[in-house]
Coordinates of C-alpha atoms in Angstrom, one line a residue:
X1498 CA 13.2 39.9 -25.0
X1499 CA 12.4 43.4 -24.8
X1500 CA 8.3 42.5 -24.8
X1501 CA 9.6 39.7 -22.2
X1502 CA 11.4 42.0 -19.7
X1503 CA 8.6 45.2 -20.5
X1504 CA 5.5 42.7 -19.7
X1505 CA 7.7 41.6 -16.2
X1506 CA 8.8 45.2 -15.2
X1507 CA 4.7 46.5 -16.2
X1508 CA 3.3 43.5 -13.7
X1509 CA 5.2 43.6 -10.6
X1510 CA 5.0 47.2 -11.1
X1511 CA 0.9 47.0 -10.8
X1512 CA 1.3 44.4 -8.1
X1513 CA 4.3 44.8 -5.7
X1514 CA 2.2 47.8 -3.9
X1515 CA -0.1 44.2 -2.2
X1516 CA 2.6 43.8 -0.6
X1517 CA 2.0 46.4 2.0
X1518 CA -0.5 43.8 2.9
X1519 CA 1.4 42.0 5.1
X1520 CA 1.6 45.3 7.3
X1521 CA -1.3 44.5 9.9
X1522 CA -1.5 48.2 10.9
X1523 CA -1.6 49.3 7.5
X1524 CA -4.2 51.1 5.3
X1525 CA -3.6 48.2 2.8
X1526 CA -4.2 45.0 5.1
X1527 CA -7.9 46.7 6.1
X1528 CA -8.8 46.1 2.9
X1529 CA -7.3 43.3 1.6
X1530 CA -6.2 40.3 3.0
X1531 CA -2.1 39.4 2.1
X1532 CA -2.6 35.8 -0.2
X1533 CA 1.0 35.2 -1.6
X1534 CA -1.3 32.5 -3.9
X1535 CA -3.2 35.1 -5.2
X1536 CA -0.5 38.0 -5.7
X1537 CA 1.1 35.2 -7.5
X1538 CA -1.5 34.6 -9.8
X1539 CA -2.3 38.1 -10.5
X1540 CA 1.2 38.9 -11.9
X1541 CA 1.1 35.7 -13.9
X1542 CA -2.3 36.5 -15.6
X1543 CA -1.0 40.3 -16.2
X1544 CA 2.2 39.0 -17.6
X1545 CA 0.5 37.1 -20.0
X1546 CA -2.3 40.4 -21.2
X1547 CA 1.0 42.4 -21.4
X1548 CA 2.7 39.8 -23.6
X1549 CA -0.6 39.3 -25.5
X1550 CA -1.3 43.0 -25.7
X1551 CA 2.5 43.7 -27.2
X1552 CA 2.7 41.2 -30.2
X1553 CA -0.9 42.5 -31.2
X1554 CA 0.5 46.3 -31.7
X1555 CA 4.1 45.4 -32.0
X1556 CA 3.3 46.7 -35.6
X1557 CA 1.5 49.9 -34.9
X1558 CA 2.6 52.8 -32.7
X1559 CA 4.8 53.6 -35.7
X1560 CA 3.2 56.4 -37.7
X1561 CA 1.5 59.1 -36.5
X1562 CA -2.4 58.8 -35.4
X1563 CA -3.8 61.0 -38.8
X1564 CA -2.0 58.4 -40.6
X1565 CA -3.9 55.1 -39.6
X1566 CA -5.5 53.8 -41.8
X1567 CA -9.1 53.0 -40.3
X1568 CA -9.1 49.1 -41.7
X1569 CA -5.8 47.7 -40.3
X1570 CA -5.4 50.0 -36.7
X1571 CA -9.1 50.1 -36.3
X1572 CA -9.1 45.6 -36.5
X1573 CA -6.2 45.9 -33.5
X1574 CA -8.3 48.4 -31.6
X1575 CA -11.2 46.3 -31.9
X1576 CA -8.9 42.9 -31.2
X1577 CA -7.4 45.3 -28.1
X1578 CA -10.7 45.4 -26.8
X1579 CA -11.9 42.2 -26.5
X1580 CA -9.0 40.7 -25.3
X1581 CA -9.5 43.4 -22.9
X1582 CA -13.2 42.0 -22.0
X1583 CA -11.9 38.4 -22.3
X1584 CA -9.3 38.3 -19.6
X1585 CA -10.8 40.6 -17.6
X1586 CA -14.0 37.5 -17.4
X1587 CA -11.9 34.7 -17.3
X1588 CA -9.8 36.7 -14.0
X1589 CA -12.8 37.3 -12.3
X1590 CA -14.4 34.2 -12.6
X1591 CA -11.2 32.2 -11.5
X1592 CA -10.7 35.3 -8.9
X1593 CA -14.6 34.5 -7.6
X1594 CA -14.1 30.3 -7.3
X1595 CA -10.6 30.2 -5.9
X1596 CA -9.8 33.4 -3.6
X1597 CA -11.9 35.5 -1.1
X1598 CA -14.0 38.5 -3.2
X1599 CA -12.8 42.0 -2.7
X1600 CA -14.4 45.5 -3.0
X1601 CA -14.4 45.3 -6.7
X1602 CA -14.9 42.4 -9.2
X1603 CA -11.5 40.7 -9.1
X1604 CA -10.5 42.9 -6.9
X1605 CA -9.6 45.3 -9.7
X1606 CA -8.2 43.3 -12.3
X1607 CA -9.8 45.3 -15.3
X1608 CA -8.1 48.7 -13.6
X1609 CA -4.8 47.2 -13.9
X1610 CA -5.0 45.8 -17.7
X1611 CA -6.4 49.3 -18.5
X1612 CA -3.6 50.4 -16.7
X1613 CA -1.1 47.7 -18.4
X1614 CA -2.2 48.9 -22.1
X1615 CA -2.3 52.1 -21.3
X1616 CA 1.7 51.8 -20.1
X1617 CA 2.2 49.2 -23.1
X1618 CA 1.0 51.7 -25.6
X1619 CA 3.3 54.7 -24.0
X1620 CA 6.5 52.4 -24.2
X1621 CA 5.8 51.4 -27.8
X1622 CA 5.2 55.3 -28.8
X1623 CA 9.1 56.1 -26.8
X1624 CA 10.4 52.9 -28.7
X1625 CA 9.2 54.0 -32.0
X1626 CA 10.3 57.6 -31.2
X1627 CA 13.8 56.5 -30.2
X1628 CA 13.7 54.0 -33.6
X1629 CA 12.7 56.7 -35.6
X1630 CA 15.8 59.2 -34.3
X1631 CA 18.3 56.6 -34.3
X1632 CA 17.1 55.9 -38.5
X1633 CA 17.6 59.7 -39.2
X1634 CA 20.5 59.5 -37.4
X1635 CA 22.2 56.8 -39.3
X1636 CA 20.7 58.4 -42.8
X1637 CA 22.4 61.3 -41.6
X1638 CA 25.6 60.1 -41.2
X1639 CA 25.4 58.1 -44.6
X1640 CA 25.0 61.5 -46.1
X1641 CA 27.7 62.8 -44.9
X1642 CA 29.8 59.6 -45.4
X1643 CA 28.4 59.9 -48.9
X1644 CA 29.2 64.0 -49.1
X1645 CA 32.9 63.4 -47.9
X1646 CA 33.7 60.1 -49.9
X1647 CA 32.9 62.5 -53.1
X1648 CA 34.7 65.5 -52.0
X1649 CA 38.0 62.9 -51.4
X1650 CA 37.3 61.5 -55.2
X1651 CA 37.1 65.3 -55.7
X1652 CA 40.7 65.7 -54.2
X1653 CA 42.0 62.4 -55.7
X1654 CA 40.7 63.8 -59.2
X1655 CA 42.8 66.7 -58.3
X1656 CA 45.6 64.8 -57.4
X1657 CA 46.2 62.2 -60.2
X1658 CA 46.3 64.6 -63.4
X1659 CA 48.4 67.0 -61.3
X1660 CA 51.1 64.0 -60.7
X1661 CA 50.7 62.7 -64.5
X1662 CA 51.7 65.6 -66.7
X1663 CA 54.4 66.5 -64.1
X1664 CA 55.4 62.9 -64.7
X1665 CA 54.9 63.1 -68.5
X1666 CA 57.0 66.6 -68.6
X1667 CA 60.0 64.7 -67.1
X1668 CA 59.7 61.6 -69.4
X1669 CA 60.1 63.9 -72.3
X1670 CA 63.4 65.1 -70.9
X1671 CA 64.4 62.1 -70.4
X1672 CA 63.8 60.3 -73.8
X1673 CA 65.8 63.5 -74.9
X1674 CA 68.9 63.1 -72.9
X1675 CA 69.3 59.8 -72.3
X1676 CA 67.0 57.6 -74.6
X1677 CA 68.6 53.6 -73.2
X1678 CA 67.1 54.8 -69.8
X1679 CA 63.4 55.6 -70.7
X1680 CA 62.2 52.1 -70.8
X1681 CA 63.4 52.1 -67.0
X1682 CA 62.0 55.5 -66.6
X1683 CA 58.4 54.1 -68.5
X1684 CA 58.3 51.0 -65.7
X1685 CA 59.0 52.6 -62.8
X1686 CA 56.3 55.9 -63.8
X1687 CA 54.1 52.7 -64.3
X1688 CA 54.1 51.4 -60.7
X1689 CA 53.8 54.7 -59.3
X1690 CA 50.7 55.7 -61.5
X1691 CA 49.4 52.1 -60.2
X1692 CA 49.7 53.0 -56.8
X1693 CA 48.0 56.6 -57.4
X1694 CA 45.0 54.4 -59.0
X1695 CA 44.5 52.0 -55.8
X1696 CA 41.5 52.3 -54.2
X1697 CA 40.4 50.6 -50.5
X1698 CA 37.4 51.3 -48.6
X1699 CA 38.5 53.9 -46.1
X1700 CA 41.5 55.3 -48.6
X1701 CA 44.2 54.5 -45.7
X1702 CA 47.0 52.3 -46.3
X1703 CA 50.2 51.2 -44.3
X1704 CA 53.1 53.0 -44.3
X1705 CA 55.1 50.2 -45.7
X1706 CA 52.9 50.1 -48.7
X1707 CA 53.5 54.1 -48.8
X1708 CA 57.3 53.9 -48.6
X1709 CA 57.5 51.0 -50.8
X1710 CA 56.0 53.9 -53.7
X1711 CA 57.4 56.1 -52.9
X1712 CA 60.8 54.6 -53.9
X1713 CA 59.8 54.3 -57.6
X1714 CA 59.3 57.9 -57.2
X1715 CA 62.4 58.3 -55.8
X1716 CA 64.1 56.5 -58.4
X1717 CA 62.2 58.8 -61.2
X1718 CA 63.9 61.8 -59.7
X1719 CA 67.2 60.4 -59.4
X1720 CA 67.4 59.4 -63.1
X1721 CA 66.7 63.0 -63.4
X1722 CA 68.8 64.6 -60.6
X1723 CA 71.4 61.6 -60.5
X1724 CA 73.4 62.2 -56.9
X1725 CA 71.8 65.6 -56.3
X1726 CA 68.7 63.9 -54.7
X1727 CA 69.3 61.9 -51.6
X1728 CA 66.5 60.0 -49.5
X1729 CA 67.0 58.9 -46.0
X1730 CA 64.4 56.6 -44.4
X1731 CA 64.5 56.0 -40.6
X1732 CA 62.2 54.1 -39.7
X1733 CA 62.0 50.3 -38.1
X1734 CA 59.9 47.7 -39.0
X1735 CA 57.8 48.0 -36.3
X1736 CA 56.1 51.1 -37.2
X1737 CA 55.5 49.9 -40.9
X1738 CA 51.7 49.2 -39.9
X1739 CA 50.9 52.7 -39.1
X1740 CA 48.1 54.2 -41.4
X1741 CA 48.1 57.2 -43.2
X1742 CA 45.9 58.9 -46.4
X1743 CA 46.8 57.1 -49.4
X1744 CA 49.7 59.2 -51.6
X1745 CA 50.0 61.4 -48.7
X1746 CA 54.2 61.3 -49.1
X1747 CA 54.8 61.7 -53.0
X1748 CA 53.2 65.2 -52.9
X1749 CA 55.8 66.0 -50.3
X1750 CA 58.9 64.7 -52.1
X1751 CA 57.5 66.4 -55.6
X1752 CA 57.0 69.6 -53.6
X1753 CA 60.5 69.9 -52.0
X1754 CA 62.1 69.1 -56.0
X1755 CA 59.9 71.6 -57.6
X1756 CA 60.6 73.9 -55.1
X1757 CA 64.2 73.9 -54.2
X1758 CA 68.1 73.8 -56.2
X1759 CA 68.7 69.9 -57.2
X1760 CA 72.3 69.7 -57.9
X1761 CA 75.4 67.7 -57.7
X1762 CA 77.3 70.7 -55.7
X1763 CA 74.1 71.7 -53.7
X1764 CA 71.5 68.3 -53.3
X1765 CA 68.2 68.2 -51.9
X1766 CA 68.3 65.9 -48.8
X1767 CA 64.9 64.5 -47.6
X1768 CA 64.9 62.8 -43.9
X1769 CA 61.9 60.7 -43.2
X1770 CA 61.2 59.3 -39.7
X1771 CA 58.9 59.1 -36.8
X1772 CA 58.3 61.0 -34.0
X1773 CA 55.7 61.3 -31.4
X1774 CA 53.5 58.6 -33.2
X1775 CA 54.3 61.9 -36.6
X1776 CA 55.5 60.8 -39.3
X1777 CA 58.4 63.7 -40.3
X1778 CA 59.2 64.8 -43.5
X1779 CA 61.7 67.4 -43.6
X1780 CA 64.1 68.3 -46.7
X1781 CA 67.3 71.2 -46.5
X1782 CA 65.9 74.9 -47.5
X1783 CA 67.7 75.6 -51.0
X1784 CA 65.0 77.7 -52.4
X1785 CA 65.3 78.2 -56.7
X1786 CA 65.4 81.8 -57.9
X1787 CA 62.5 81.0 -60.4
X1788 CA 60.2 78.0 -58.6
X1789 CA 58.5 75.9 -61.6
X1790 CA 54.7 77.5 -62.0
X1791 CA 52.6 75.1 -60.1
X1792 CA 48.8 74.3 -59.5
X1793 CA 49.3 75.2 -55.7
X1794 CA 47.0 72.3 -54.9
X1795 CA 49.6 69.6 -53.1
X1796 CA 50.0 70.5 -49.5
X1797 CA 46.3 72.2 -49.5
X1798 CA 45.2 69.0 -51.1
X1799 CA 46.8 66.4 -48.9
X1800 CA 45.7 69.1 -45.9
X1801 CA 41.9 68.3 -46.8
X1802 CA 42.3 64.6 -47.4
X1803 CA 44.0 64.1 -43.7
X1804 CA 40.9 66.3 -42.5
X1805 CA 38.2 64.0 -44.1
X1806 CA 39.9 60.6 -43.3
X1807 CA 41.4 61.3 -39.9
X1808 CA 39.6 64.5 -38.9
X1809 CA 43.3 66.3 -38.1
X1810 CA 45.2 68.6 -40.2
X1811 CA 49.4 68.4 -41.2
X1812 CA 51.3 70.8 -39.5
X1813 CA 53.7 72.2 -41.5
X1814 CA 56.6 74.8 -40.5
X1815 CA 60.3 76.2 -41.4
X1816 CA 62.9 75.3 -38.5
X1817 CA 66.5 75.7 -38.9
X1818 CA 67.3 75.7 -42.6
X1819 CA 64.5 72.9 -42.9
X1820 CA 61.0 72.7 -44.1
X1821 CA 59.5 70.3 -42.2
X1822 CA 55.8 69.0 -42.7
X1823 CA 54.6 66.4 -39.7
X1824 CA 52.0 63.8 -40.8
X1825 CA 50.0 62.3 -37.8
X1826 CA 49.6 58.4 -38.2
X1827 CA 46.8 56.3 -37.2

């Protein structure tokens, strides 16, 4: 279609201008007498070089001139040229038998297929041009779709062994202090973990699917913590298809027990709900005299991973007692 609509725009281009013909007083109709036969003809027969003239080099134009190679460019030069000659002859024989002659043979028909390859040969160089940008552009961006898929493994790597020996640390305690409750303790670390190990193609899943691990979690923390830890979850049904970075909300809850007193007389309370199209995670301030010696790497690392997949960063601040972290969703 594009050598369809290029070969129609390149003849009434070279022909159109007879119309001034039909101007009696103009400098056109002096010399050439207005035949809507012949101006009808004229475009057909260019139509048809143009056509001709395109699906011979629709396969060149595409490297640069000190890279043809003589036997293959040189053959479509040569083929060019006699298809050149050839249609020129034919045109200016039919021109001669069924229309009145003009100041030139065929009243300039070899000008305007000159003219036509010459135009034909431009469009094809700005095609291949354009072709040539738009393939570095998409290698580009499959670099950097590459470069940021491994920095997120990078991050996930981070992640995963962080979350195990935290996990493994507890399960020791646990098998210590209350050795009928580690085999509950074993499944629900298990379905977690198998969460932390899903992969997807983009690394964003729903929030339902987030909420729905996060209550193993949950459930790890309160075999620990018993009725020290509370959870609250506000949030309807509706927004359960928003998306967000895969094991974006465990870091949260792990940070806010690590970092603050978990007690019967004094519990950690974590609200979650949505606000402004934010997902809200905010826990009561209760900071321990000696915080647990960390890696540093969970709100830093969920930070990065909500730059790569959603190019925007958490905001996190203190407000009234609370530590609240927002979470945009998708």
């Amino acid at each position: 279609m594009f050598y369809i609509y290029s070969s129609l725009f390149i003849s009434f281009a070279l022909n159109l201008p007879k119309l001034l013909a039909l101007r009696n007083e103009g400098v056109v109709a002096h010399y050439w007498r207005f035949d809507p036969y012949e101006l009808i003809f004229q475009t057909v027969i260019n139509f048809i070089f143009c056509l001709c003239i395109f699906y011979i080099n629709r396969k060149y134009f595409r490297t640069p001139v000190n890279r043809w190679r003589l036997k293959e460019e040189g053959l479509a030069l040569l083929i060019n040229f006699v298809l050149l000659l050839l249609f020129t002859m034919i045109t200016v024989k039919v021109q001669k038998r069924l229309f009145s002659p003009g100041l030139l043979p065929g009243k300039g028909v070899g000008m305007k297929f000159l003219i036509s390859m010459l135009l034909i040969a431009i469009e094809l160089k700005i095609v291949d041009i354009l072709r040539h940008a738009r393939s570095k552009e998409m290698e580009n961006a499959q670099l950097r779709n590459a470069h940021l898929k491994a920095e997120l493994g990078l991050l996930k790597g981070q992640l995963q062994p962080h979350f195990f020996f935290n996990a493994l640390s507890s399960l020791s305690g646990v098998v210590r202090e209350d050795p009928s409750q580690a085999q509950y303790y074993i499944n629900q670390l298990s379905k977690v973990y198998r969460y932390s190990l899903q992969k997807n193609d983009n690394n964003l899943v729903n929030l339902k699917d987030e909420l729905n691990a996060v209550q193993s979690y949950v459930a790890l923390l309160k075999m620990r913590h018993e009725k020290g830890f509370e959870l609250k979850v506000d949030i309807g049904e509706a927004d359960m298809q928003y998306l967000l970075p895969h094991m974006s909300l465990q870091p949260l809850i792990e940070n806010a027990s690590k970092h603050n007193i978990v007690t019967v007389s004094r519990p950690l309370r974590i609200h979650i709900f949505i606000e402004d199209q934010q997902l809200i995670v905010e826990n009561n301030i209760q900071p321990v005299s000696f915080p647990e010696a960390g890696t540093g790497i969970g709100l830093p690392n969920l930070n990065e991973r909500y730059k790569i997949l959603m190019q925007l960063e958490i905001s996190i601040m203190k407000k009234d007692g609370k530590f609240i972290v927002k979470l945009p969703l998708k």
